[in-house]
PDB file of C-alpha atoms in Angstrom:
ATOM      1  CA  UNK A   1      -0.042   0.213   0.135  1.00 75.00           C
ATOM      2  CA  UNK A   2       1.355   3.426  -0.655  1.00 91.00           C
ATOM      3  CA  UNK A   3       1.940   6.302   1.539  1.00 95.00           C
ATOM      4  CA  UNK A   4      -0.602   8.660   2.687  1.00 96.00           C
ATOM      5  CA  UNK A   5      -0.413  12.204   2.450  1.00 96.00           C
ATOM      6  CA  UNK A   6      -2.285  15.561   3.727  1.00 95.00           C
ATOM      7  CA  UNK A   7      -1.500  19.032   2.374  1.00 94.00           C
ATOM      8  CA  UNK A   8      -3.492  21.540   4.250  1.00 90.00           C
ATOM      9  CA  UNK A   9      -3.440  25.446   3.920  1.00 86.00           C
ATOM     10  CA  UNK A  10      -3.052  27.204   7.517  1.00 80.00           C
ATOM     11  CA  UNK A  11      -6.199  28.827   8.924  1.00 77.00           C
ATOM     12  CA  UNK A  12      -6.330  30.954  12.164  1.00 70.00           C
ATOM     13  CA  UNK A  13      -7.823  27.828  14.050  1.00 67.00           C
ATOM     14  CA  UNK A  14      -7.449  24.749  12.623  1.00 66.00           C
ATOM     15  CA  UNK A  15     -10.483  23.222  10.980  1.00 68.00           C
ATOM     16  CA  UNK A  16     -12.344  20.379  12.724  1.00 73.00           C
ATOM     17  CA  UNK A  17     -11.095  16.808  12.287  1.00 81.00           C
ATOM     18  CA  UNK A  18      -7.865  18.446  11.530  1.00 85.00           C
ATOM     19  CA  UNK A  19      -5.990  16.589  14.161  1.00 87.00           C
ATOM     20  CA  UNK A  20      -7.894  13.307  12.979  1.00 90.00           C
ATOM     21  CA  UNK A  21      -6.787  13.930   9.730  1.00 91.00           C
ATOM     22  CA  UNK A  22      -3.107  14.209  10.787  1.00 92.00           C
ATOM     23  CA  UNK A  23      -3.210  11.060  12.931  1.00 93.00           C
ATOM     24  CA  UNK A  24      -4.499   9.324   9.769  1.00 95.00           C
ATOM     25  CA  UNK A  25      -1.800   9.908   7.348  1.00 96.00           C
ATOM     26  CA  UNK A  26       1.936   8.901   7.135  1.00 97.00           C
ATOM     27  CA  UNK A  27       3.178  12.410   6.211  1.00 96.00           C
ATOM     28  CA  UNK A  28       1.370  15.948   6.871  1.00 94.00           C
ATOM     29  CA  UNK A  29       2.458  19.042   4.990  1.00 94.00           C
ATOM     30  CA  UNK A  30       1.288  22.601   6.244  1.00 90.00           C
ATOM     31  CA  UNK A  31       1.302  24.328   2.990  1.00 90.00           C
ATOM     32  CA  UNK A  32       2.043  28.006   3.923  1.00 89.00           C
ATOM     33  CA  UNK A  33       4.553  28.922   0.946  1.00 90.00           C
ATOM     34  CA  UNK A  34       1.373  30.339  -1.093  1.00 89.00           C
ATOM     35  CA  UNK A  35       0.026  33.721  -1.378  1.00 88.00           C
ATOM     36  CA  UNK A  36      -1.591  34.917   1.786  1.00 86.00           C
ATOM     37  CA  UNK A  37      -5.438  35.609   0.956  1.00 82.00           C
ATOM     38  CA  UNK A  38      -7.220  38.867   2.331  1.00 80.00           C
ATOM     39  CA  UNK A  39     -10.499  38.468   3.759  1.00 75.00           C
ATOM     40  CA  UNK A  40     -10.286  34.949   4.291  1.00 79.00           C
ATOM     41  CA  UNK A  41      -9.912  32.184   7.093  1.00 79.00           C
ATOM     42  CA  UNK A  42      -6.278  32.932   7.289  1.00 81.00           C
ATOM     43  CA  UNK A  43      -6.525  35.380  10.191  1.00 81.00           C
ATOM     44  CA  UNK A  44      -9.999  35.308  11.338  1.00 83.00           C
ATOM     45  CA  UNK A  45     -12.957  32.755  12.467  1.00 82.00           C
ATOM     46  CA  UNK A  46     -16.248  32.740  13.999  1.00 83.00           C
ATOM     47  CA  UNK A  47     -16.851  31.506  17.359  1.00 77.00           C
ATOM     48  CA  UNK A  48     -20.670  31.062  18.819  1.00 77.00           C
ATOM     49  CA  UNK A  49     -21.447  33.175  21.697  1.00 75.00           C
ATOM     50  CA  UNK A  50     -24.614  33.743  23.508  1.00 76.00           C
ATOM     51  CA  UNK A  51     -25.087  36.930  21.381  1.00 78.00           C
ATOM     52  CA  UNK A  52     -24.688  34.699  18.340  1.00 82.00           C
ATOM     53  CA  UNK A  53     -21.866  34.194  16.039  1.00 86.00           C
ATOM     54  CA  UNK A  54     -18.676  36.459  16.459  1.00 81.00           C
ATOM     55  CA  UNK A  55     -16.183  37.404  14.344  1.00 83.00           C
ATOM     56  CA  UNK A  56     -12.826  36.685  16.006  1.00 79.00           C
ATOM     57  CA  UNK A  57      -9.810  38.655  14.013  1.00 81.00           C
ATOM     58  CA  UNK A  58      -6.007  38.740  14.571  1.00 82.00           C
ATOM     59  CA  UNK A  59      -4.810  41.766  12.814  1.00 84.00           C
ATOM     60  CA  UNK A  60      -2.098  41.372  10.041  1.00 87.00           C
ATOM     61  CA  UNK A  61       0.091  43.507   8.183  1.00 89.00           C
ATOM     62  CA  UNK A  62      -1.143  43.614   4.821  1.00 83.00           C
ATOM     63  CA  UNK A  63      -0.960  46.957   3.146  1.00 81.00           C
ATOM     64  CA  UNK A  64       1.160  46.941   0.183  1.00 81.00           C
ATOM     65  CA  UNK A  65       1.927  43.347   0.477  1.00 82.00           C
ATOM     66  CA  UNK A  66      -0.274  41.718  -2.096  1.00 81.00           C
ATOM     67  CA  UNK A  67       2.096  38.940  -2.881  1.00 88.00           C
ATOM     68  CA  UNK A  68       3.445  38.056   0.441  1.00 90.00           C
ATOM     69  CA  UNK A  69       3.110  34.162   1.332  1.00 90.00           C
ATOM     70  CA  UNK A  70       1.208  32.904   4.591  1.00 88.00           C
ATOM     71  CA  UNK A  71       4.491  32.356   6.131  1.00 89.00           C
ATOM     72  CA  UNK A  72       5.584  35.843   5.744  1.00 91.00           C
ATOM     73  CA  UNK A  73       2.537  37.580   7.009  1.00 89.00           C
ATOM     74  CA  UNK A  74       2.768  39.360  10.352  1.00 88.00           C
ATOM     75  CA  UNK A  75       0.793  40.294  13.020  1.00 84.00           C
ATOM     76  CA  UNK A  76      -0.128  43.815  13.679  1.00 84.00           C
ATOM     77  CA  UNK A  77       1.141  45.479  16.893  1.00 77.00           C
ATOM     78  CA  UNK A  78      -2.359  45.768  18.416  1.00 72.00           C
ATOM     79  CA  UNK A  79      -3.617  44.503  21.551  1.00 70.00           C
ATOM     80  CA  UNK A  80      -6.140  41.999  20.064  1.00 68.00           C
ATOM     81  CA  UNK A  81      -5.370  38.983  22.782  1.00 66.00           C
ATOM     82  CA  UNK A  82      -8.035  40.981  25.225  1.00 67.00           C
ATOM     83  CA  UNK A  83     -10.452  40.855  22.589  1.00 65.00           C
ATOM     84  CA  UNK A  84      -9.899  37.283  21.882  1.00 65.00           C
ATOM     85  CA  UNK A  85      -9.826  36.243  25.704  1.00 65.00           C
ATOM     86  CA  UNK A  86     -12.972  38.003  26.333  1.00 65.00           C
ATOM     87  CA  UNK A  87     -14.826  36.353  23.307  1.00 63.00           C
ATOM     88  CA  UNK A  88     -13.593  32.736  24.428  1.00 63.00           C
ATOM     89  CA  UNK A  89     -14.764  33.455  27.934  1.00 63.00           C
ATOM     90  CA  UNK A  90     -18.139  33.847  26.748  1.00 57.00           C
ATOM     91  CA  UNK A  91     -18.238  31.615  24.160  1.00 59.00           C
ATOM     92  CA  UNK A  92     -20.645  28.649  24.068  1.00 54.00           C
ATOM     93  CA  UNK A  93     -18.379  26.179  22.903  1.00 58.00           C
ATOM     94  CA  UNK A  94     -15.550  26.418  25.341  1.00 55.00           C
ATOM     95  CA  UNK A  95     -18.106  26.771  28.310  1.00 57.00           C
ATOM     96  CA  UNK A  96     -19.537  23.351  27.324  1.00 62.00           C
ATOM     97  CA  UNK A  97     -16.006  21.985  27.125  1.00 58.00           C
ATOM     98  CA  UNK A  98     -14.927  23.256  30.633  1.00 56.00           C
ATOM     99  CA  UNK A  99     -18.196  21.827  32.098  1.00 59.00           C
ATOM    100  CA  UNK A 100     -17.183  18.312  30.796  1.00 54.00           C
TER     101      UNK A 100
END
């Protein structure tokens, strides 16, 4: 039988089942040497909160960098961690996991 390989582009938070995919293959490749796509899932995702879905975004430096790769993309120097922490503190998904 041949070798099983999975190739995935990076996102802010891994897709559901990513770790199952990694465990199921012989070789896993994180393909981050391609062009960074703006307004995509690379630096943002949605989480469930009591108020409904909320965007969770990590600000990145993109101005004038239209051809940068995912690997070359840098995080902006702003205090985005506080926003992420507060959103996760009230997220339904996190609450249900913590109760288990």
